């Protein structure tokens, strides 16, 4: 059995960082979803390579600058077989080392496929 990773933020586990990540642990123990809030539906949580994400539903109407990660389209494949694609993913940060055993990875990000044809940038392309 390995020794737990020591806390680097506080000694008591009551600082903001610990409270923030303890909330994520409680959610992981209760279905790995963020509860519905306001107009938002409940959203699944993805943990990839030690980072914590909320995967909100795909939003085709809101301008990109108002969406999580600037509207970048990401596809998550969860360990239970589900696959979700969203353009509204909220990154909650890197999971501290002393929480990683309680918040293990539960998904991978699936690489987006590249277009089959090349796109020209403009009439000047190839002239330089």
mmCIF file with all atom_site columns, C-alpha atoms in Angstrom, residues 2-122:
data_model
loop_
_atom_site.group_PDB
_atom_site.id
_atom_site.type_symbol
_atom_site.label_atom_id
_atom_site.label_alt_id
_atom_site.label_comp_id
_atom_site.label_asym_id
_atom_site.label_entity_id
_atom_site.label_seq_id
_atom_site.pdbx_PDB_ins_code
_atom_site.Cartn_x
_atom_site.Cartn_y
_atom_site.Cartn_z
_atom_site.occupancy
_atom_site.B_iso_or_equiv
_atom_site.pdbx_formal_charge
_atom_site.auth_seq_id
_atom_site.auth_comp_id
_atom_site.auth_asym_id
_atom_site.auth_atom_id
_atom_site.pdbx_PDB_model_num
ATOM 1   C CA . UNK A 1 2   ? 1.391   3.385  -0.972  1.00 0.00 ? 2   UNK A CA 1
ATOM 2   C CA . UNK A 1 3   ? 1.323   6.333  1.386   1.00 0.00 ? 3   UNK A CA 1
ATOM 3   C CA . UNK A 1 4   ? -1.137  9.083  0.488   1.00 0.00 ? 4   UNK A CA 1
ATOM 4   C CA . UNK A 1 5   ? 0.293   12.132 -1.265  1.00 0.00 ? 5   UNK A CA 1
ATOM 5   C CA . UNK A 1 6   ? 0.733   14.906 1.328   1.00 0.00 ? 6   UNK A CA 1
ATOM 6   C CA . UNK A 1 7   ? -1.316  18.071 1.019   1.00 0.00 ? 7   UNK A CA 1
ATOM 7   C CA . UNK A 1 8   ? 0.586   21.032 -0.344  1.00 0.00 ? 8   UNK A CA 1
ATOM 8   C CA . UNK A 1 9   ? -2.141  23.623 0.239   1.00 0.00 ? 9   UNK A CA 1
ATOM 9   C CA . UNK A 1 10  ? -2.930  23.278 3.958   1.00 0.00 ? 10  UNK A CA 1
ATOM 10  C CA . UNK A 1 11  ? -2.599  20.908 6.892   1.00 0.00 ? 11  UNK A CA 1
ATOM 11  C CA . UNK A 1 12  ? -6.257  20.633 7.889   1.00 0.00 ? 12  UNK A CA 1
ATOM 12  C CA . UNK A 1 13  ? -8.079  20.097 4.583   1.00 0.00 ? 13  UNK A CA 1
ATOM 13  C CA . UNK A 1 14  ? -10.279 23.136 5.155   1.00 0.00 ? 14  UNK A CA 1
ATOM 14  C CA . UNK A 1 15  ? -8.721  25.635 2.750   1.00 0.00 ? 15  UNK A CA 1
ATOM 15  C CA . UNK A 1 16  ? -10.551 26.793 -0.392  1.00 0.00 ? 16  UNK A CA 1
ATOM 16  C CA . UNK A 1 17  ? -8.609  24.368 -2.598  1.00 0.00 ? 17  UNK A CA 1
ATOM 17  C CA . UNK A 1 18  ? -9.483  21.350 -0.457  1.00 0.00 ? 18  UNK A CA 1
ATOM 18  C CA . UNK A 1 19  ? -13.145 22.389 -0.141  1.00 0.00 ? 19  UNK A CA 1
ATOM 19  C CA . UNK A 1 20  ? -13.344 22.868 -3.935  1.00 0.00 ? 20  UNK A CA 1
ATOM 20  C CA . UNK A 1 21  ? -11.950 19.396 -4.673  1.00 0.00 ? 21  UNK A CA 1
ATOM 21  C CA . UNK A 1 22  ? -13.902 17.700 -1.848  1.00 0.00 ? 22  UNK A CA 1
ATOM 22  C CA . UNK A 1 23  ? -17.051 18.896 -3.645  1.00 0.00 ? 23  UNK A CA 1
ATOM 23  C CA . UNK A 1 24  ? -15.796 17.158 -6.812  1.00 0.00 ? 24  UNK A CA 1
ATOM 24  C CA . UNK A 1 25  ? -15.194 13.958 -4.815  1.00 0.00 ? 25  UNK A CA 1
ATOM 25  C CA . UNK A 1 26  ? -18.787 14.074 -3.491  1.00 0.00 ? 26  UNK A CA 1
ATOM 26  C CA . UNK A 1 27  ? -20.067 14.457 -7.068  1.00 0.00 ? 27  UNK A CA 1
ATOM 27  C CA . UNK A 1 28  ? -17.884 11.551 -8.235  1.00 0.00 ? 28  UNK A CA 1
ATOM 28  C CA . UNK A 1 29  ? -19.412 9.389  -5.512  1.00 0.00 ? 29  UNK A CA 1
ATOM 29  C CA . UNK A 1 30  ? -22.939 10.411 -6.603  1.00 0.00 ? 30  UNK A CA 1
ATOM 30  C CA . UNK A 1 31  ? -23.011 9.789  -10.339 1.00 0.00 ? 31  UNK A CA 1
ATOM 31  C CA . UNK A 1 32  ? -20.266 12.071 -11.671 1.00 0.00 ? 32  UNK A CA 1
ATOM 32  C CA . UNK A 1 33  ? -22.666 14.819 -12.750 1.00 0.00 ? 33  UNK A CA 1
ATOM 33  C CA . UNK A 1 34  ? -23.004 18.489 -11.970 1.00 0.00 ? 34  UNK A CA 1
ATOM 34  C CA . UNK A 1 35  ? -26.578 19.208 -10.884 1.00 0.00 ? 35  UNK A CA 1
ATOM 35  C CA . UNK A 1 36  ? -28.899 21.304 -13.058 1.00 0.00 ? 36  UNK A CA 1
ATOM 36  C CA . UNK A 1 37  ? -28.526 25.018 -12.402 1.00 0.00 ? 37  UNK A CA 1
ATOM 37  C CA . UNK A 1 38  ? -30.669 27.752 -13.874 1.00 0.00 ? 38  UNK A CA 1
ATOM 38  C CA . UNK A 1 39  ? -31.211 27.092 -17.577 1.00 0.00 ? 39  UNK A CA 1
ATOM 39  C CA . UNK A 1 40  ? -28.459 24.464 -17.670 1.00 0.00 ? 40  UNK A CA 1
ATOM 40  C CA . UNK A 1 41  ? -29.296 20.765 -17.503 1.00 0.00 ? 41  UNK A CA 1
ATOM 41  C CA . UNK A 1 42  ? -27.313 18.382 -15.341 1.00 0.00 ? 42  UNK A CA 1
ATOM 42  C CA . UNK A 1 43  ? -23.934 17.768 -16.996 1.00 0.00 ? 43  UNK A CA 1
ATOM 43  C CA . UNK A 1 44  ? -21.505 14.852 -16.832 1.00 0.00 ? 44  UNK A CA 1
ATOM 44  C CA . UNK A 1 45  ? -18.014 15.230 -15.433 1.00 0.00 ? 45  UNK A CA 1
ATOM 45  C CA . UNK A 1 46  ? -14.940 14.033 -17.333 1.00 0.00 ? 46  UNK A CA 1
ATOM 46  C CA . UNK A 1 47  ? -11.502 13.551 -15.820 1.00 0.00 ? 47  UNK A CA 1
ATOM 47  C CA . UNK A 1 48  ? -8.725  13.239 -18.373 1.00 0.00 ? 48  UNK A CA 1
ATOM 48  C CA . UNK A 1 49  ? -5.003  13.013 -17.590 1.00 0.00 ? 49  UNK A CA 1
ATOM 49  C CA . UNK A 1 50  ? -5.553  14.514 -14.149 1.00 0.00 ? 50  UNK A CA 1
ATOM 50  C CA . UNK A 1 51  ? -7.717  17.420 -15.366 1.00 0.00 ? 51  UNK A CA 1
ATOM 51  C CA . UNK A 1 52  ? -11.367 17.964 -14.408 1.00 0.00 ? 52  UNK A CA 1
ATOM 52  C CA . UNK A 1 53  ? -14.015 19.015 -16.980 1.00 0.00 ? 53  UNK A CA 1
ATOM 53  C CA . UNK A 1 54  ? -17.773 19.633 -17.044 1.00 0.00 ? 54  UNK A CA 1
ATOM 54  C CA . UNK A 1 55  ? -19.211 18.524 -20.398 1.00 0.00 ? 55  UNK A CA 1
ATOM 55  C CA . UNK A 1 56  ? -22.240 20.695 -21.085 1.00 0.00 ? 56  UNK A CA 1
ATOM 56  C CA . UNK A 1 57  ? -24.654 19.936 -23.961 1.00 0.00 ? 57  UNK A CA 1
ATOM 57  C CA . UNK A 1 58  ? -23.634 20.989 -27.479 1.00 0.00 ? 58  UNK A CA 1
ATOM 58  C CA . UNK A 1 59  ? -24.771 24.592 -28.046 1.00 0.00 ? 59  UNK A CA 1
ATOM 59  C CA . UNK A 1 60  ? -25.368 25.650 -31.659 1.00 0.00 ? 60  UNK A CA 1
ATOM 60  C CA . UNK A 1 61  ? -26.854 29.072 -30.852 1.00 0.00 ? 61  UNK A CA 1
ATOM 61  C CA . UNK A 1 62  ? -24.517 30.829 -28.413 1.00 0.00 ? 62  UNK A CA 1
ATOM 62  C CA . UNK A 1 63  ? -21.520 32.727 -29.859 1.00 0.00 ? 63  UNK A CA 1
ATOM 63  C CA . UNK A 1 64  ? -18.250 30.841 -29.299 1.00 0.00 ? 64  UNK A CA 1
ATOM 64  C CA . UNK A 1 65  ? -16.749 33.512 -27.060 1.00 0.00 ? 65  UNK A CA 1
ATOM 65  C CA . UNK A 1 66  ? -19.441 32.780 -24.458 1.00 0.00 ? 66  UNK A CA 1
ATOM 66  C CA . UNK A 1 67  ? -18.923 29.003 -24.437 1.00 0.00 ? 67  UNK A CA 1
ATOM 67  C CA . UNK A 1 68  ? -16.474 26.972 -22.385 1.00 0.00 ? 68  UNK A CA 1
ATOM 68  C CA . UNK A 1 69  ? -12.981 26.681 -23.906 1.00 0.00 ? 69  UNK A CA 1
ATOM 69  C CA . UNK A 1 70  ? -14.006 29.229 -26.562 1.00 0.00 ? 70  UNK A CA 1
ATOM 70  C CA . UNK A 1 71  ? -16.420 26.835 -28.245 1.00 0.00 ? 71  UNK A CA 1
ATOM 71  C CA . UNK A 1 72  ? -13.746 24.246 -29.087 1.00 0.00 ? 72  UNK A CA 1
ATOM 72  C CA . UNK A 1 73  ? -15.411 20.975 -30.118 1.00 0.00 ? 73  UNK A CA 1
ATOM 73  C CA . UNK A 1 74  ? -14.207 18.053 -27.991 1.00 0.00 ? 74  UNK A CA 1
ATOM 74  C CA . UNK A 1 75  ? -15.299 14.430 -27.924 1.00 0.00 ? 75  UNK A CA 1
ATOM 75  C CA . UNK A 1 76  ? -14.947 12.458 -24.693 1.00 0.00 ? 76  UNK A CA 1
ATOM 76  C CA . UNK A 1 77  ? -15.012 8.654  -24.527 1.00 0.00 ? 77  UNK A CA 1
ATOM 77  C CA . UNK A 1 78  ? -15.875 7.556  -21.006 1.00 0.00 ? 78  UNK A CA 1
ATOM 78  C CA . UNK A 1 79  ? -14.679 4.343  -19.392 1.00 0.00 ? 79  UNK A CA 1
ATOM 79  C CA . UNK A 1 80  ? -18.300 3.118  -19.291 1.00 0.00 ? 80  UNK A CA 1
ATOM 80  C CA . UNK A 1 81  ? -18.462 3.277  -23.125 1.00 0.00 ? 81  UNK A CA 1
ATOM 81  C CA . UNK A 1 82  ? -20.406 6.525  -23.516 1.00 0.00 ? 82  UNK A CA 1
ATOM 82  C CA . UNK A 1 83  ? -19.106 9.049  -26.016 1.00 0.00 ? 83  UNK A CA 1
ATOM 83  C CA . UNK A 1 84  ? -20.095 12.732 -25.804 1.00 0.00 ? 84  UNK A CA 1
ATOM 84  C CA . UNK A 1 85  ? -19.239 15.609 -28.134 1.00 0.00 ? 85  UNK A CA 1
ATOM 85  C CA . UNK A 1 86  ? -19.599 19.181 -26.934 1.00 0.00 ? 86  UNK A CA 1
ATOM 86  C CA . UNK A 1 87  ? -18.551 22.700 -27.824 1.00 0.00 ? 87  UNK A CA 1
ATOM 87  C CA . UNK A 1 88  ? -19.249 23.945 -24.280 1.00 0.00 ? 88  UNK A CA 1
ATOM 88  C CA . UNK A 1 89  ? -16.701 22.267 -22.007 1.00 0.00 ? 89  UNK A CA 1
ATOM 89  C CA . UNK A 1 90  ? -15.750 23.914 -18.742 1.00 0.00 ? 90  UNK A CA 1
ATOM 90  C CA . UNK A 1 91  ? -12.270 23.118 -17.448 1.00 0.00 ? 91  UNK A CA 1
ATOM 91  C CA . UNK A 1 92  ? -12.104 23.222 -13.666 1.00 0.00 ? 92  UNK A CA 1
ATOM 92  C CA . UNK A 1 93  ? -8.372  22.767 -13.497 1.00 0.00 ? 93  UNK A CA 1
ATOM 93  C CA . UNK A 1 94  ? -5.728  20.207 -12.736 1.00 0.00 ? 94  UNK A CA 1
ATOM 94  C CA . UNK A 1 95  ? -6.673  17.843 -9.924  1.00 0.00 ? 95  UNK A CA 1
ATOM 95  C CA . UNK A 1 96  ? -4.189  18.221 -7.043  1.00 0.00 ? 96  UNK A CA 1
ATOM 96  C CA . UNK A 1 97  ? -1.965  15.201 -6.460  1.00 0.00 ? 97  UNK A CA 1
ATOM 97  C CA . UNK A 1 98  ? -3.497  14.455 -3.052  1.00 0.00 ? 98  UNK A CA 1
ATOM 98  C CA . UNK A 1 99  ? -6.963  14.090 -4.663  1.00 0.00 ? 99  UNK A CA 1
ATOM 99  C CA . UNK A 1 100 ? -5.995  11.979 -7.698  1.00 0.00 ? 100 UNK A CA 1
ATOM 100 C CA . UNK A 1 101 ? -6.607  8.639  -5.966  1.00 0.00 ? 101 UNK A CA 1
ATOM 101 C CA . UNK A 1 102 ? -10.165 9.783  -5.175  1.00 0.00 ? 102 UNK A CA 1
ATOM 102 C CA . UNK A 1 103 ? -10.709 11.433 -8.571  1.00 0.00 ? 103 UNK A CA 1
ATOM 103 C CA . UNK A 1 104 ? -9.230  8.978  -11.089 1.00 0.00 ? 104 UNK A CA 1
ATOM 104 C CA . UNK A 1 105 ? -9.477  9.515  -14.838 1.00 0.00 ? 105 UNK A CA 1
ATOM 105 C CA . UNK A 1 106 ? -12.830 8.392  -16.240 1.00 0.00 ? 106 UNK A CA 1
ATOM 106 C CA . UNK A 1 107 ? -12.485 9.438  -19.889 1.00 0.00 ? 107 UNK A CA 1
ATOM 107 C CA . UNK A 1 108 ? -10.150 10.179 -22.780 1.00 0.00 ? 108 UNK A CA 1
ATOM 108 C CA . UNK A 1 109 ? -10.398 12.938 -25.357 1.00 0.00 ? 109 UNK A CA 1
ATOM 109 C CA . UNK A 1 110 ? -10.923 11.473 -28.821 1.00 0.00 ? 110 UNK A CA 1
ATOM 110 C CA . UNK A 1 111 ? -8.838  13.247 -31.487 1.00 0.00 ? 111 UNK A CA 1
ATOM 111 C CA . UNK A 1 112 ? -10.918 15.099 -34.069 1.00 0.00 ? 112 UNK A CA 1
ATOM 112 C CA . UNK A 1 113 ? -10.519 13.782 -37.605 1.00 0.00 ? 113 UNK A CA 1
ATOM 113 C CA . UNK A 1 114 ? -8.737  15.946 -40.142 1.00 0.00 ? 114 UNK A CA 1
ATOM 114 C CA . UNK A 1 115 ? -10.513 16.985 -43.359 1.00 0.00 ? 115 UNK A CA 1
ATOM 115 C CA . UNK A 1 116 ? -9.789  14.787 -46.373 1.00 0.00 ? 116 UNK A CA 1
ATOM 116 C CA . UNK A 1 117 ? -9.101  17.725 -48.711 1.00 0.00 ? 117 UNK A CA 1
ATOM 117 C CA . UNK A 1 118 ? -6.691  20.613 -48.349 1.00 0.00 ? 118 UNK A CA 1
ATOM 118 C CA . UNK A 1 119 ? -8.139  24.092 -47.988 1.00 0.00 ? 119 UNK A CA 1
ATOM 119 C CA . UNK A 1 120 ? -6.447  27.063 -49.612 1.00 0.00 ? 120 UNK A CA 1
ATOM 120 C CA . UNK A 1 121 ? -5.893  30.099 -47.418 1.00 0.00 ? 121 UNK A CA 1
ATOM 121 C CA . UNK A 1 122 ? -6.275  32.554 -50.295 1.00 0.00 ? 122 UNK A CA 1
#
